[in-house]
Coordinates of C-alpha atoms and ligand atoms in Angstrom, one line a residue:
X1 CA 112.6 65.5 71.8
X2 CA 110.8 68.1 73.1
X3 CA 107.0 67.7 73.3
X4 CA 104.3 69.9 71.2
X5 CA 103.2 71.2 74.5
X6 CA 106.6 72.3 76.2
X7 CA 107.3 74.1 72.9
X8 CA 104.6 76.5 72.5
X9 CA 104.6 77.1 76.3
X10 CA 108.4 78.4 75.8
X11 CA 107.4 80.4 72.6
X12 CA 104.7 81.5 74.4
X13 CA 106.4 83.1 77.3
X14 CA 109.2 84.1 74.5
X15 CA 107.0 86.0 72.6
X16 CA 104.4 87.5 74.5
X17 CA 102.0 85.7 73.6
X18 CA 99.6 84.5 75.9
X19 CA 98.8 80.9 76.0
X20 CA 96.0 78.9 74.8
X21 CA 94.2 75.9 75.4
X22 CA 97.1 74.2 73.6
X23 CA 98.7 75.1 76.6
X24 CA 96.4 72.2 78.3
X25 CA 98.1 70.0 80.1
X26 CA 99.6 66.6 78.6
X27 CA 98.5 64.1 81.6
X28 CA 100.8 61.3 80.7
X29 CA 103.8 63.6 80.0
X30 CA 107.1 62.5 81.6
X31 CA 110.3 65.4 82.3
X32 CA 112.8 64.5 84.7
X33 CA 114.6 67.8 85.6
X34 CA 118.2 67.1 86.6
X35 CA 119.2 69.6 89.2
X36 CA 123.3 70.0 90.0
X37 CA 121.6 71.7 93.3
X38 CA 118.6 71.2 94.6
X39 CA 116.6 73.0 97.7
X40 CA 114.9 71.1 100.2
X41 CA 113.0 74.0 101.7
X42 CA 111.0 71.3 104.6
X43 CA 114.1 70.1 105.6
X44 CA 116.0 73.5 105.0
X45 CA 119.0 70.9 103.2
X46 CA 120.7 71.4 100.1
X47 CA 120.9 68.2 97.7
X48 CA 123.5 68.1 95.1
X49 CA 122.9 66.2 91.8
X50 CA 119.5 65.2 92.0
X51 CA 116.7 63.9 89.7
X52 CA 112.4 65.4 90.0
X53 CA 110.7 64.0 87.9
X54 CA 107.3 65.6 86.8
X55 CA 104.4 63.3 85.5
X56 CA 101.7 65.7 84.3
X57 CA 101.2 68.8 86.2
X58 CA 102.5 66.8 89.5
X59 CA 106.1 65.8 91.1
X60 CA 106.2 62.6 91.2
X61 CA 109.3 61.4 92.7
X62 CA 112.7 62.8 93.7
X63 CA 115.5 60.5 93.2
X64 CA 119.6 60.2 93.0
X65 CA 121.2 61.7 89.5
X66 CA 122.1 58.0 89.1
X67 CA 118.6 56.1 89.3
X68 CA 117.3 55.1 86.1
X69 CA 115.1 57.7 84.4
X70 CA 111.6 56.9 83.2
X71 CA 111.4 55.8 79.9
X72 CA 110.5 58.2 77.4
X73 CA 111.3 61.0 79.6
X74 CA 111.6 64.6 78.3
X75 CA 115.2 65.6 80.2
X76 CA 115.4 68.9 81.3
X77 CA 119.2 69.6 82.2
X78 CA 120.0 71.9 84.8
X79 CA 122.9 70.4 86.4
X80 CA 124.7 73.9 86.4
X81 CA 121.8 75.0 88.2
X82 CA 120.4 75.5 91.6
X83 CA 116.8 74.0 91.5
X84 CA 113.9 75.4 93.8
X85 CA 110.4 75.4 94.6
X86 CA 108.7 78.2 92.7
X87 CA 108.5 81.1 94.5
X88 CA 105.8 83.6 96.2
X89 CA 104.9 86.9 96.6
X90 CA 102.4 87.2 99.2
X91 CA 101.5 90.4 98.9
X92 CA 101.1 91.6 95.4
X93 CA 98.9 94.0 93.4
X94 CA 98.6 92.8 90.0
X95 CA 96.2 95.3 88.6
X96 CA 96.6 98.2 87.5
X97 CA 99.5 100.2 86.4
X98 CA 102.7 100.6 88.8
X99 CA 100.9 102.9 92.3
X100 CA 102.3 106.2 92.0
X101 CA 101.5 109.5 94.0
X102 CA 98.4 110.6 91.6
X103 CA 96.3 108.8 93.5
X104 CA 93.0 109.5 91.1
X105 CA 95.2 107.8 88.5
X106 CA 92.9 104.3 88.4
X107 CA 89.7 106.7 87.4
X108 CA 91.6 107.8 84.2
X109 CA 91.0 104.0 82.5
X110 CA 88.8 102.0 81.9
X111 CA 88.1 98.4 83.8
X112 CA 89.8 96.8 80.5
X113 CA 92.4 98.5 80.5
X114 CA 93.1 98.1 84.1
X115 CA 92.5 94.3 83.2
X116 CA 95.1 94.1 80.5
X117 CA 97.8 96.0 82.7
X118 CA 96.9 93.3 84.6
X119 CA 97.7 90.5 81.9
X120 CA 101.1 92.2 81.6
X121 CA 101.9 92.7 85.5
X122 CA 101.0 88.6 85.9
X123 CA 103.0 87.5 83.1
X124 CA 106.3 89.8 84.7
X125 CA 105.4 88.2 87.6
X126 CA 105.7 84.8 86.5
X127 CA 108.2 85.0 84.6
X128 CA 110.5 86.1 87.4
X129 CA 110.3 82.9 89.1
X130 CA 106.8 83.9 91.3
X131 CA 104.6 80.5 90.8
X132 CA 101.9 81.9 93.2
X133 CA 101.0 85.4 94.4
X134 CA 98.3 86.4 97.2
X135 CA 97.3 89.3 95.7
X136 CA 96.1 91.5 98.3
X137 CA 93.8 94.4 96.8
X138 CA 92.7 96.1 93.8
X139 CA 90.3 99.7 93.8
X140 CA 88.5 98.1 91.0
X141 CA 86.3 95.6 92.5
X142 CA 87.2 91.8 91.2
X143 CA 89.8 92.2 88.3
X144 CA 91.5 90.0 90.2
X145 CA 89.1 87.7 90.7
X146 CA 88.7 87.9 86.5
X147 CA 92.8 87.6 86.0
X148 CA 93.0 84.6 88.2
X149 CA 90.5 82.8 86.3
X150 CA 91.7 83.7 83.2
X151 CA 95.1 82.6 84.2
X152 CA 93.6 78.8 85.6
X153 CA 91.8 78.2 82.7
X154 CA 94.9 79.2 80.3
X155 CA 93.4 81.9 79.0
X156 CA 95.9 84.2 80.4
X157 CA 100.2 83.4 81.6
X158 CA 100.3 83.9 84.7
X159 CA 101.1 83.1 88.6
X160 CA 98.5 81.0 90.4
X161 CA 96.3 83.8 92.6
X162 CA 94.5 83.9 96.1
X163 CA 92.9 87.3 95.7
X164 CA 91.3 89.6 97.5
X165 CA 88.3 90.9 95.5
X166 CA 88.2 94.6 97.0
X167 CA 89.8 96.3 99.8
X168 CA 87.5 96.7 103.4
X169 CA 88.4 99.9 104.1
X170 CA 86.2 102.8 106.2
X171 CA 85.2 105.6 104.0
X172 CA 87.7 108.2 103.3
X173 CA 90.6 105.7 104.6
X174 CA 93.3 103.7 103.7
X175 CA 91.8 101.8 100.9
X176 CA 89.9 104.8 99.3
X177 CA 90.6 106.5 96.7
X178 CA 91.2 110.0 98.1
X179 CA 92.2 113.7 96.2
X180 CA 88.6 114.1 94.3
X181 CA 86.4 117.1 95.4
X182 CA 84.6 117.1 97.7
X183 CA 81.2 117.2 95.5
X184 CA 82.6 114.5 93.1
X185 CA 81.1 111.2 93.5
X186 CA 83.5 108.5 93.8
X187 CA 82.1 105.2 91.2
X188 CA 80.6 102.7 93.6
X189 CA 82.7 99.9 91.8
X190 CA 85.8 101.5 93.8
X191 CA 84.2 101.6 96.9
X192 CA 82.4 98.3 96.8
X193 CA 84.2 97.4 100.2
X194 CA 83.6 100.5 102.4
X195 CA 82.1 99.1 105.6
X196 CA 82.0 102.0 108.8
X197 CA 80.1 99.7 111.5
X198 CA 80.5 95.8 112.5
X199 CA 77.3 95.3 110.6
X200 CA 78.5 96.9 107.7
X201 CA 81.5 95.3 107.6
X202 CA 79.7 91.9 107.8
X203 CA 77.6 92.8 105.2
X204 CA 81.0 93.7 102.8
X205 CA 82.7 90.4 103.4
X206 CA 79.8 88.7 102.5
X207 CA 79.7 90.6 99.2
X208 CA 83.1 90.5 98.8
X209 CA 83.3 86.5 99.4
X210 CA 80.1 85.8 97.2
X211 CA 81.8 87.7 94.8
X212 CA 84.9 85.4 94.4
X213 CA 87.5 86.6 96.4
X214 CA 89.4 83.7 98.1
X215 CA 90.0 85.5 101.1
X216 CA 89.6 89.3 103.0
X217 CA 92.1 92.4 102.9
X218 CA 91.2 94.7 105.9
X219 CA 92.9 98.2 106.3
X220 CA 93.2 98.6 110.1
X221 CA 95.4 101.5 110.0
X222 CA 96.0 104.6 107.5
X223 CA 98.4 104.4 104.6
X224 CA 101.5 105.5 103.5
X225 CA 100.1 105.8 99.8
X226 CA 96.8 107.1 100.5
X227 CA 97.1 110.6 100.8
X228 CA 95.9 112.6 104.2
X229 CA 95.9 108.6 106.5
X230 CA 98.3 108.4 109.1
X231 CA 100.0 104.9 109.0
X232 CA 100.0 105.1 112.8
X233 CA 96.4 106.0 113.0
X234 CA 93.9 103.2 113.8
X235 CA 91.1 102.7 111.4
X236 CA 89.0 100.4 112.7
X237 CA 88.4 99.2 116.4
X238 CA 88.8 95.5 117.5
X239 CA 84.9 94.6 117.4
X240 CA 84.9 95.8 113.6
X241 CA 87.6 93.8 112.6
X242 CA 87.1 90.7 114.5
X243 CA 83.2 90.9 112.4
X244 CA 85.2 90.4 109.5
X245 CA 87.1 87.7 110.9
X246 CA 84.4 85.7 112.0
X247 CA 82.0 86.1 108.7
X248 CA 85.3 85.3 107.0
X249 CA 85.5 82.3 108.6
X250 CA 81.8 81.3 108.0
X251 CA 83.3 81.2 104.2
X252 CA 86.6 79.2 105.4
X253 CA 87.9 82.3 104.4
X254 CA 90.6 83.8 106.5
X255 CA 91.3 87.5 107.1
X256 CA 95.0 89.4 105.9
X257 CA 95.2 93.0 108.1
X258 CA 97.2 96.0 106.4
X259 CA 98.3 98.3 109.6
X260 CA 101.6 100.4 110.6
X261 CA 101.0 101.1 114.1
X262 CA 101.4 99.3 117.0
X263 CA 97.6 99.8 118.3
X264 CA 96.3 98.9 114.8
X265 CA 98.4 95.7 114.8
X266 CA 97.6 94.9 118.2
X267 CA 93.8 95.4 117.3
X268 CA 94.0 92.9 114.0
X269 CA 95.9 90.2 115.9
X270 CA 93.3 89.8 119.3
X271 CA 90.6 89.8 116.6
X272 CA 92.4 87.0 115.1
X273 CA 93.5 88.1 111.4
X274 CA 95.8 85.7 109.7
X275 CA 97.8 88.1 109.1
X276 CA 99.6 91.8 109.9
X277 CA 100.9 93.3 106.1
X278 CA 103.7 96.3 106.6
X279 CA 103.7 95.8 110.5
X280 CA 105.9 99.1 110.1
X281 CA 105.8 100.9 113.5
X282 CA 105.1 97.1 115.8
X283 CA 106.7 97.8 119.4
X284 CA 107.4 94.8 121.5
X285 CA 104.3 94.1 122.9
X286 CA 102.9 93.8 119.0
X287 CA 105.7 91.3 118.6
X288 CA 104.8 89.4 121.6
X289 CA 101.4 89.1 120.6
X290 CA 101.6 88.2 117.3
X291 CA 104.0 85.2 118.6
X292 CA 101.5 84.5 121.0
X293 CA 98.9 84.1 118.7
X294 CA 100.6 82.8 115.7
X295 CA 99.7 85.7 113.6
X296 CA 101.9 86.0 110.1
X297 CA 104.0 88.9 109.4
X298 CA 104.2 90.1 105.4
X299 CA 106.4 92.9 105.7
X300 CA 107.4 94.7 102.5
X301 CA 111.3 95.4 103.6
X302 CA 112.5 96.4 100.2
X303 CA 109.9 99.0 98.6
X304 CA 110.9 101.9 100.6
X305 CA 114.1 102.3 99.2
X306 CA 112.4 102.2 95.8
X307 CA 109.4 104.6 96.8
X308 CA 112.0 107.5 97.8
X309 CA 114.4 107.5 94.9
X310 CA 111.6 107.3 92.1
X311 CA 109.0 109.7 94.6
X312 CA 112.0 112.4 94.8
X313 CA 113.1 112.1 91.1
X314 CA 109.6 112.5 90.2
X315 CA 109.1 115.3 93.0
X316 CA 106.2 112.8 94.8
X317 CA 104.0 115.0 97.6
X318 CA 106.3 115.8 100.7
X319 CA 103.9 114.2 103.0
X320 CA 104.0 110.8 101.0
X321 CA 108.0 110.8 101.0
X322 CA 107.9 111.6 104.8
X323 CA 105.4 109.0 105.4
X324 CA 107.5 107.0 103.5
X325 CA 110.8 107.5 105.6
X326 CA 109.1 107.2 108.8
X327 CA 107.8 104.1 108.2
X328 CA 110.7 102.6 105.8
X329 CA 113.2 102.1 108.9
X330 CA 111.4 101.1 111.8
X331 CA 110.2 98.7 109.8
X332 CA 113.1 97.1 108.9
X333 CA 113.7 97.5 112.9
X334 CA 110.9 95.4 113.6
X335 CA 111.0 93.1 111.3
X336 CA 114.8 92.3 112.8
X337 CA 113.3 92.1 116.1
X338 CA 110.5 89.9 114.8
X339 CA 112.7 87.3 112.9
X340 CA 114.5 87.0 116.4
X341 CA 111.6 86.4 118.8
X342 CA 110.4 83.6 115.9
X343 CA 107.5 85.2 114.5
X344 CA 106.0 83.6 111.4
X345 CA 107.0 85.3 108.5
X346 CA 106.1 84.8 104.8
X347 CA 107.7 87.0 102.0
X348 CA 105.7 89.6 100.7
X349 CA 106.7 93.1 98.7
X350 CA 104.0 95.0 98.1
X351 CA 104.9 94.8 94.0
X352 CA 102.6 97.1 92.0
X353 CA 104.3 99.8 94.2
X354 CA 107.2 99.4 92.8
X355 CA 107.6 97.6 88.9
X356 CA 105.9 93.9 88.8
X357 CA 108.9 91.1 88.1
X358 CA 111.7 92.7 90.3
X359 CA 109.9 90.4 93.4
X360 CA 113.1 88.9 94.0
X361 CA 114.4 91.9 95.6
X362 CA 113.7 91.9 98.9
X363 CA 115.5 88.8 99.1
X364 CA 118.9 90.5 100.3
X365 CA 116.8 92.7 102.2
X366 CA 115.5 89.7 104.7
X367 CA 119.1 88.6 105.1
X368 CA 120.4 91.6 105.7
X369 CA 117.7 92.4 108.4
X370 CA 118.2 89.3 110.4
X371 CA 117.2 86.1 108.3
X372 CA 119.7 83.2 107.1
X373 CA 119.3 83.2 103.0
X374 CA 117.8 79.7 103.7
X375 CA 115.1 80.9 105.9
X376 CA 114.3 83.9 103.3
X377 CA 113.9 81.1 100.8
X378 CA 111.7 79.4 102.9
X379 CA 109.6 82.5 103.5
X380 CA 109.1 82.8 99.7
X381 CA 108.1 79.0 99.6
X382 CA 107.1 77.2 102.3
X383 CA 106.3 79.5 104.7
X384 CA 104.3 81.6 102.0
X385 CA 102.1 78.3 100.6
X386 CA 101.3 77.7 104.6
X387 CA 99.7 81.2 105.4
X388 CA 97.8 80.9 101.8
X389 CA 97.0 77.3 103.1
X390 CA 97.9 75.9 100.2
X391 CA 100.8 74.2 101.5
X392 CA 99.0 70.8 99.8
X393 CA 99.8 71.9 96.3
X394 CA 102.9 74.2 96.1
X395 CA 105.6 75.6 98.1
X396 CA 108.3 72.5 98.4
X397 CA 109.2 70.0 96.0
X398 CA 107.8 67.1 97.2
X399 CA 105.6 64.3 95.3
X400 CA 102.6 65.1 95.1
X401 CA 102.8 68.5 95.0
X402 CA 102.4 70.5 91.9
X403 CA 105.1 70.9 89.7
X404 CA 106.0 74.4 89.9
X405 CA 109.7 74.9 89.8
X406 CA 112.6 77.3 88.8
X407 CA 116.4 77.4 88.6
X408 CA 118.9 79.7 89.4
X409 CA 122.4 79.6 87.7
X410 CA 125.2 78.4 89.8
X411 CA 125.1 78.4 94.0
X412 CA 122.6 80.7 94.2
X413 CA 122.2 80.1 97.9
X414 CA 125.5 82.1 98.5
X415 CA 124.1 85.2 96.3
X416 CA 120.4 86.1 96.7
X417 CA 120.9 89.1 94.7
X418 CA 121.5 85.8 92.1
X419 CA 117.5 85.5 92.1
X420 CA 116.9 88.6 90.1
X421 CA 117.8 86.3 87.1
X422 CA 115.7 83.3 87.5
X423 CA 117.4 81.0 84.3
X424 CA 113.8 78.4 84.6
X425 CA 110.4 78.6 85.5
X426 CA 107.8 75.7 85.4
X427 CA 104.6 75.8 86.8
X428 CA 102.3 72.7 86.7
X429 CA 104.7 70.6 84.8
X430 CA 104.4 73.6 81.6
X431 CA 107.7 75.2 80.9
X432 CA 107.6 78.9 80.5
X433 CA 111.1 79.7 80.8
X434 CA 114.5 78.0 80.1
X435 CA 117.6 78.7 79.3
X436 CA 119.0 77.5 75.8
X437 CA 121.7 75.4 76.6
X438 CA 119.0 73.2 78.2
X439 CA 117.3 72.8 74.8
X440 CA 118.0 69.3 73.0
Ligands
ZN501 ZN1 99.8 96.6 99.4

């Protein structure tokens, strides 16, 4: 029988409708998920016919498909499936509607609207297998800070989020918003990060910190997005971002870096950001350094593709589809060369660029630019819960850990373009997803 709790959780995510504290989790509730494949993402080893069993929100044990089950244990039957850690997007923007070119676009709705595209954009995202996002900015100050509370507390389905708060940006750069008159006055609540001197930016992380953001987004370089930046051009120098790094840290708060070019990396990873995001135009002494340092690459390997055919069918701003092509392949270069000189690398697309729940495909896209399918795996789970530092609570199946999980039919391993189906999803020992020949 299927508990009360598992139920409404699947009509839940059926229907669209969000949970409730129904939703609260059953402490003494047993599943034991029987996985015909399982991924072992420490050891980088495939199981076959294997047994998790959840307790609660928590994995409590993994064990042979012929140990004796708990009694009274819910059975969850996914011996067709390939079983895996939940996944994680480490760089997502959940608020918001989908970034196109009309970059004024967030100042034609209101915060509750933006709030509620939000709700929409975290339940895609779940729902496609993402258990965790580090959500990386929002030009509305702290509506992410608002969803991810809404989404602990059950108010709201959703992935688990280490957000951001606001963007640190210098004024007129990449994380303005850019294209109003000059004699327009841009609301302050979109600019609540602009920081121009060290002191400044001190005085922004603070803010931004004491606000509720779990951790800082710095814009070192311009954008490809934000009209009129150069992605190659360095925003801040050295001094201004190690400041943010080191009030950061006062917080235990670490620092992620947007930056394209190579002196705008090289700037972010002496000052000792956590890490580079895009990393588009890195030359080899970037890559050196980062490996030197231990700095994380998030590269976003996928989006371009998307940005060009949707920015040309829509007839996007030439400069935005050129800065979109320049960037697009020398990325991919460097993140080949990067893989090979063993740079730490967690899996991050940029989603709210391109439509939330289609996270899953830059999968192929790490493979195909130099990564075995089991280290792209890793980079969406292992790898991704160590550079949020949460590697305590998610990001392998391990006892212990929470109980996020989801399946994939068949041997997904050999097809990561299999991902874009995700059959399961569990996240703290609630089911929002399953597929019905599991159902008793
Ligand atoms: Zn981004």
């Amino acid at each position: 029988m299927r508990t009360p709790i598992v139920r409404l959780a699947a009509v839940a995510a059926a229907t669209g409708c969000f949970a409730t504290s129904a939703l609260a989790q059953d402490k003494s509730q047993v599943v034991a998920v029987r996985a015909g494949r399982l991924v072992d993402v420490d050891k980088g080893e495939i199981g076959r016919d294997q047994v998790i069993v959840v307790r609660g929100d928590r994995i409590e044990a993994i064990q042979p498909g012929s140990a004796r089950l708990p009694t009274g244990a819910r059975v969850i039957d996914l011996s067709k499936y390939t079983v895996l850690p939940g996944l994680i997007d480490c760089h997502s923007h959940l608020i918001g509607e989908i970034q196109a070119a009309d970059v004024l676009l967030p100042l034609e709705r209101s915060e509750a609207q933006e709030a509620f595209r939000g709700v929409r954009n975290a339940r895609a995202t779940l729902l496609a297998g993402f258990t965790s996002v580090r959500d990386v900015g929002t030009y509305r100050a702290f509506v992410d800070v608002a969803l991810r509370d809404a989404i602990d507390d059950g108010t709201v389905i959703g992935p688990r989020m280490e957000v951001a708060g606001a963007y640190v940006t210098v004024s007129t750069g990449a994380g303005e918003l850019v294209g109003a008159a000059p004699d327009v006055t841009i609301p302050f609540s979109y600019r609540f990060g602009v920081a121009n001197s060290a002191d400044e930016v001190r005085t922004r992380v603070r803010a931004i910190l004491n606000g509720g953001a779990d951790f800082i987004k710095i814009l070192a370089t311009g954008a490809v997005l934000t009209r009129g930046t150069k992605p190659g051009a360095s925003e801040y120098t050295e001094d201004q971002i190690r400041a943010a790094v080191e009030q950061a840290a006062e917080y235990g708060a670490f620092v992620a870096a947007h930056a394209h070019g190579a002196e705008g990396i090289k700037r972010a990873v002496r000052a000792g950001v956590r890490s580079i995001e895009h990393g588009s135009l890195m030359d080899d002494e970037a890559i050196a350094l980062m490996t030197k340092h231990g700095t994380w690459l998030v590269a976003d390997i996928y989006n371009g593709d998307y940005t060009d055919s949707v920015g040309r069918q829509e007839k996007w701003p030439a400069d935005i589809l050129r800065k979109n092509t320049e960037t697009t392949e020398t990325q991919r270069v460097g993140f080949r060369k990067a893989v090979a000189a063993g740079v730490r690398i967690a899996y991050g697309t940029d989603s709210g660029i391109y439509p939330h729940g289609l996270n899953a495909r830059q999968l192929p896209y790490m493979v195909k630019y130099g990564m075995t399918p089991m280290q792209a795996i890793q980079s969406a789970t292992i790898s991704a819960a160590q550079l949020m530092q949460w590697e305590d609570r998610v990001g392998s199946i391990a006892p212990g850990k929470l109980a996020d999980l989801v399946a994939v039919q068949g041997d997904a391993m050999a097809n990561l373009r299999s991902f874009e189906k995700v059959g399961f999803v569990m996240k703290g020992g609630v089911v929002y997803k399953e597929p019905s020949a599991v159902r008793p």
